[in-house]
Tab-separated table of C-alpha atoms and ligand atoms in Angstrom:
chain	number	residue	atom	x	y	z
A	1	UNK	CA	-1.352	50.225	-115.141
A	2	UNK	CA	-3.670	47.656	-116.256
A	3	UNK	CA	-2.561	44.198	-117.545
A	4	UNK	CA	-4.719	41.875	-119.517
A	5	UNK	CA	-3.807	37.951	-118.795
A	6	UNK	CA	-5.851	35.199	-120.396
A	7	UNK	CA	-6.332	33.072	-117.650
A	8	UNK	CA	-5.824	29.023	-118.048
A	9	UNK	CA	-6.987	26.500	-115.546
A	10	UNK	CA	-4.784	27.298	-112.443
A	11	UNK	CA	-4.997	30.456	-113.260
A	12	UNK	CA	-9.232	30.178	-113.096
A	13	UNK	CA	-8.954	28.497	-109.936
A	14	UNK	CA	-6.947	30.768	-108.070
A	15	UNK	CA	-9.213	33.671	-109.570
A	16	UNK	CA	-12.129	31.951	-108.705
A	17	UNK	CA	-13.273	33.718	-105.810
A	18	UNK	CA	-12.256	37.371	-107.652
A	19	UNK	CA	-14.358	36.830	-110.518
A	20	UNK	CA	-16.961	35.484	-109.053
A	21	UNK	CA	-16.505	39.058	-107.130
A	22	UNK	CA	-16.879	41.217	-109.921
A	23	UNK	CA	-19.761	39.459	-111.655
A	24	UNK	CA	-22.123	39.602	-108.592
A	25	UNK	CA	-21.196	43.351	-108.154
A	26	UNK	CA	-22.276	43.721	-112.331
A	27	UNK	CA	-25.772	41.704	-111.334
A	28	UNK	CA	-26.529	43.877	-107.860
A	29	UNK	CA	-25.566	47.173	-109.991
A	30	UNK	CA	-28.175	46.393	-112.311
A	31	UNK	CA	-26.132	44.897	-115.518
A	32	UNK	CA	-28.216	42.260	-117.667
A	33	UNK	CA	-25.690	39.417	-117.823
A	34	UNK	CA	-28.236	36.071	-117.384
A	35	UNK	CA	-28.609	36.091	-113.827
A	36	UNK	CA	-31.488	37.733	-111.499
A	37	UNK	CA	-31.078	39.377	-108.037
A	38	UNK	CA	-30.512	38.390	-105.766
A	39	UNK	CA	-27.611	36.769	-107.226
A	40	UNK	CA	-25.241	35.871	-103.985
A	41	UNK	CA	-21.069	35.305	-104.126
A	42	UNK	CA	-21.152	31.494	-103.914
A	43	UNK	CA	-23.648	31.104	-106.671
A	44	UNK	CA	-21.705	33.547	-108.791
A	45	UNK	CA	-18.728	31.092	-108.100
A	46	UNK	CA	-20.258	28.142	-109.175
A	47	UNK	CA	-21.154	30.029	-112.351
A	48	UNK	CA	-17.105	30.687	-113.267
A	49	UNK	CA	-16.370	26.942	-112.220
A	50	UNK	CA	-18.815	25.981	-115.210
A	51	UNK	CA	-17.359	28.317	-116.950
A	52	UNK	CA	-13.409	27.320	-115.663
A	53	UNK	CA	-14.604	24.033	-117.469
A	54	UNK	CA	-15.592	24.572	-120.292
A	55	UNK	CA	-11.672	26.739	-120.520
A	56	UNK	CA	-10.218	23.245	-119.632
A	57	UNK	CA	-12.103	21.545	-122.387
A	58	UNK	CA	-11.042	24.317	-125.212
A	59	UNK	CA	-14.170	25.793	-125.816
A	60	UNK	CA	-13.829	29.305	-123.874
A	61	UNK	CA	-11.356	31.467	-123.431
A	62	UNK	CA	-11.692	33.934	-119.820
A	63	UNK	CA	-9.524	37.179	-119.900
A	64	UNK	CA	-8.827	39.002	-116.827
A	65	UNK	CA	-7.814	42.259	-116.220
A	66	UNK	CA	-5.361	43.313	-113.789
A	67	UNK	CA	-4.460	45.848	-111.274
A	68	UNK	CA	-1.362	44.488	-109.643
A	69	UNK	CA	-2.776	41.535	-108.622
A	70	UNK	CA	-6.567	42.307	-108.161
A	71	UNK	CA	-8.804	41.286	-110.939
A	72	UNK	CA	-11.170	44.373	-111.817
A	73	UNK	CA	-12.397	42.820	-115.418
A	74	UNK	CA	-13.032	39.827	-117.190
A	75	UNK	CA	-14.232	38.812	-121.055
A	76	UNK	CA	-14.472	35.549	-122.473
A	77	UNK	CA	-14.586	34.306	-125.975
A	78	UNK	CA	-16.856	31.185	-126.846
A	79	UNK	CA	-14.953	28.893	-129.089
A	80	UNK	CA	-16.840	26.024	-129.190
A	81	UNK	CA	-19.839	26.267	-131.961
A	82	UNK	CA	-21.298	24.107	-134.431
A	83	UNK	CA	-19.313	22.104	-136.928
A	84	UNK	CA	-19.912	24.614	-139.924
A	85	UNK	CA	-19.136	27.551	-137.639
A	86	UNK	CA	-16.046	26.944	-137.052
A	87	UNK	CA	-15.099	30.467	-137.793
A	88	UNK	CA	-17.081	32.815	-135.541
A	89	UNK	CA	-16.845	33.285	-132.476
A	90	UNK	CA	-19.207	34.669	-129.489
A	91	UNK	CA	-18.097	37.480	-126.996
A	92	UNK	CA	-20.013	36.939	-123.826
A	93	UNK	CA	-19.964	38.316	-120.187
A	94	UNK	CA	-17.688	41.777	-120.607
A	95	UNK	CA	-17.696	42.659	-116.647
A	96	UNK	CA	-15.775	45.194	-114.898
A	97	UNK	CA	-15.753	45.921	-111.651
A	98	UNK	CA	-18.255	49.217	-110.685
A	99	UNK	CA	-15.090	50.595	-108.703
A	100	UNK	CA	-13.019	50.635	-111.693
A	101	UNK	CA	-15.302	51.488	-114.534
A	102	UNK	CA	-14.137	54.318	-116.648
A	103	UNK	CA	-10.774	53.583	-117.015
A	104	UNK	CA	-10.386	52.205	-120.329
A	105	UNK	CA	-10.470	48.360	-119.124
A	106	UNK	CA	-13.587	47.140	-120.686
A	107	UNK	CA	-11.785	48.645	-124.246
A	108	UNK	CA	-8.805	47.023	-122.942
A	109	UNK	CA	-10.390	43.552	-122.746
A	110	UNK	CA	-12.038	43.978	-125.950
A	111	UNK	CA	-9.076	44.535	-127.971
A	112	UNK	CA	-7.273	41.657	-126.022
A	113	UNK	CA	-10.531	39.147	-126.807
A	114	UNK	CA	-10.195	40.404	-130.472
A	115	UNK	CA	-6.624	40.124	-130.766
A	116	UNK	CA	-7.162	36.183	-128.601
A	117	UNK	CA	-9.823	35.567	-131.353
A	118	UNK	CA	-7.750	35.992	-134.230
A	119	UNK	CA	-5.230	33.983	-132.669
A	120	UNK	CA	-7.578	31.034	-132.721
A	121	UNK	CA	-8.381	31.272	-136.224
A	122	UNK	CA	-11.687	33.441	-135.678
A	123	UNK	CA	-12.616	35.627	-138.587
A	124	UNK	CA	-15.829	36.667	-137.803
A	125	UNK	CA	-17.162	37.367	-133.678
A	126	UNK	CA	-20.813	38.129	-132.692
A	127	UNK	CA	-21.935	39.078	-129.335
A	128	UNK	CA	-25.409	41.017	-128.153
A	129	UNK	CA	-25.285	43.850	-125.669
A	130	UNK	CA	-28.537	45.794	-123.683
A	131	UNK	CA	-29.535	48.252	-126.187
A	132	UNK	CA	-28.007	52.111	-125.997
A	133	UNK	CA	-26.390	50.981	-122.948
A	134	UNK	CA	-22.539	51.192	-122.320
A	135	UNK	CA	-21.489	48.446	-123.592
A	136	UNK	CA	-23.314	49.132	-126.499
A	137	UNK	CA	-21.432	52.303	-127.102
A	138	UNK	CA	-18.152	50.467	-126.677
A	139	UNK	CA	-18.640	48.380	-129.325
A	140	UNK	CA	-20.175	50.794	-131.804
A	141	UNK	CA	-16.668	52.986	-131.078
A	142	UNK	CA	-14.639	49.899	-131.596
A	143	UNK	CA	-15.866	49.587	-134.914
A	144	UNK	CA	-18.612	46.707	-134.508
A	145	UNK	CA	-21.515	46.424	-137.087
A	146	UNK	CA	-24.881	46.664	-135.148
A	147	UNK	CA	-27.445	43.965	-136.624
A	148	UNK	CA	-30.419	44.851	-135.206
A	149	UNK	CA	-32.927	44.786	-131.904
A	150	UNK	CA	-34.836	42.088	-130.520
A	151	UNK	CA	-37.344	43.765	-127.956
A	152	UNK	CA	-37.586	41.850	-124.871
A	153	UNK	CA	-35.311	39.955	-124.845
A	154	UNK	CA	-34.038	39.742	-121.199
A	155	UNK	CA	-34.806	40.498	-118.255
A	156	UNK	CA	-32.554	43.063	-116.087
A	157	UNK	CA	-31.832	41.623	-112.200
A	158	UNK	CA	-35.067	43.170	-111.207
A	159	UNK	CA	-37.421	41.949	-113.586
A	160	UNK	CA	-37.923	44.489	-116.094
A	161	UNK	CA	-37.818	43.901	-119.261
A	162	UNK	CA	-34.798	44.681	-121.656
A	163	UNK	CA	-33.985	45.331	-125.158
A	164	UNK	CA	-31.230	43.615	-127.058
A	165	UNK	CA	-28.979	44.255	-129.597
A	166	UNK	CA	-26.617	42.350	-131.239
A	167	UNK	CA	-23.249	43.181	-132.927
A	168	UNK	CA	-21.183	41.407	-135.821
A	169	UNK	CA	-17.283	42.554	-136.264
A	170	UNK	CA	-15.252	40.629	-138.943
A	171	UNK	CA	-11.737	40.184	-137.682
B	201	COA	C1	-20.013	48.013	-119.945
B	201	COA	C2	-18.777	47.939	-119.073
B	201	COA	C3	-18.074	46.616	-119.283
B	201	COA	C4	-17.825	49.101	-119.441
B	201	COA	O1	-16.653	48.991	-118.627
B	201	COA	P1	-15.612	50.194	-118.449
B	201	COA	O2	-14.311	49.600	-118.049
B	201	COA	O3	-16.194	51.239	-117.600
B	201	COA	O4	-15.507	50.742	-119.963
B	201	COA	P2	-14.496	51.810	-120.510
B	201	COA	O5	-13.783	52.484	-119.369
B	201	COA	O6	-13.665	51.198	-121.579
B	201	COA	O7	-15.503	52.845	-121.207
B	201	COA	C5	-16.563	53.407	-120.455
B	201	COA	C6	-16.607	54.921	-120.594
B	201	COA	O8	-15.496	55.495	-119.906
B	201	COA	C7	-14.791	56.374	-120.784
B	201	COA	N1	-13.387	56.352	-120.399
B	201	COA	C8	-12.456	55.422	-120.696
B	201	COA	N2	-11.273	55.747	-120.141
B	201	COA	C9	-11.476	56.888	-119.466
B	201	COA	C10	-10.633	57.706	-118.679
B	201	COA	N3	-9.359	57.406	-118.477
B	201	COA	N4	-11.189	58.808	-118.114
B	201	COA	C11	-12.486	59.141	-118.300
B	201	COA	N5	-13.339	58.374	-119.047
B	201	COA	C12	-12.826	57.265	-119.612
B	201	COA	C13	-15.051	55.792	-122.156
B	201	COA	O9	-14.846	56.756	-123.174
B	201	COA	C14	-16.501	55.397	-122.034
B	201	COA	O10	-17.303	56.550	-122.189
B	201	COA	P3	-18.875	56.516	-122.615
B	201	COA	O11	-19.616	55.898	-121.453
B	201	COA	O12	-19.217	57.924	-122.805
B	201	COA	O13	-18.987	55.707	-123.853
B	201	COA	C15	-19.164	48.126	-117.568
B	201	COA	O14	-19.973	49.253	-117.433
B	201	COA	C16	-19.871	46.916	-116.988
B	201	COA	O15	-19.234	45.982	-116.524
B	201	COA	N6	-21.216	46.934	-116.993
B	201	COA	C17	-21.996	45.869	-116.398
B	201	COA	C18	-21.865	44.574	-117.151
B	201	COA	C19	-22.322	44.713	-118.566
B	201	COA	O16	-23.360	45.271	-118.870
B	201	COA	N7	-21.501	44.152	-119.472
B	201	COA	C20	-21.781	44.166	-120.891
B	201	COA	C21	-22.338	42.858	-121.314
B	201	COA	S1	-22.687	42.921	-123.056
């Protein structure tokens, strides 16, 4: 039974150590997410405090997803864009644990992170995902509008190179 919170600042903090957990597992499996390998716990932490910021200041939103009480998933929405944006939002950093994959949590977040969008006055999200991967897939079957691919245009954790492509969904 898996329950989707959206976390707020005490929430972040006590999480802090769990979801800085699940996105160094995404980096050392290989996922594309901004960071290289090695990408160790503690710097993975500091990452979500930036992050837990940016929450306090209302320009993110972090979901978490929830077995009990063990995190296995996170998404966040990026509220804060330019004045004539005001609008869109981004979808960034869908993680779930490698131990849990497969269970219908990363679909789980994304209708959550929708549903959080619209909430917020978002009518229109964007987000870009490594091209024919999973996530990819995901969002094709949850009805997002593929845009187009930019070759290149990260790196994975080891250094090769990696297609991109991004996504529109109106809301
Ligand atoms: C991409 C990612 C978030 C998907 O997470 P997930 O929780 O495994 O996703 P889901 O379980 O919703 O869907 C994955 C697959 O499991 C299948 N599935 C879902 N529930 C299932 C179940 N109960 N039994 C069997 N299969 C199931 C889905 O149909 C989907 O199949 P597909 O691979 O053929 O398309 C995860 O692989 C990940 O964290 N990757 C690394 C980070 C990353 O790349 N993030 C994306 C950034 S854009």
């Amino acid at each position: 039974m898996i329950e989707i919170r959206r976390l707020d600042g005490a929430d972040l903090q006590a999480q802090l150590d769990a979801l800085a957990g699940v996105l160094a597992d995404c980096v050392a499996g290989g996922a594309s997410v901004s960071f290289m390998a090695p990408f160790p716990h503690e710097q993975a932490r500091t990452v979500f405090e930036g992050w837990a910021a940016e929450v306090d200041a209302g320009g993110r939103v972090i979901l978490g997803a929830f077995d009990g009480e063990q995190l296995l998933g996170t998404v966040q929405i990026v509220l804060a864009l330019p004045p004539n944006q005001p609008h869109r939002g981004e979808i960034a950093k869908l993680l779930v644990h490698r131990s849990a994959r497969r269970r219908g949590i990363a679909q789980l977040l994304m209708e959550h992170a929708e549903a959080e969008a619209r909430a917020e006055g978002k009518t229109l999200l964007v987000l870009d995902a490594v091209t024919d991967g999973d996530a990819a897939r995901l969002y094709a079957r949850m009805g997002w509008t593929t845009v187009g691919v930019v070759p290149k245009f990260a790196l994975y954790p080891d250094g090769r190179p990696c297609d991109t492509t991004y996504f529109f969904k109106e809301l």
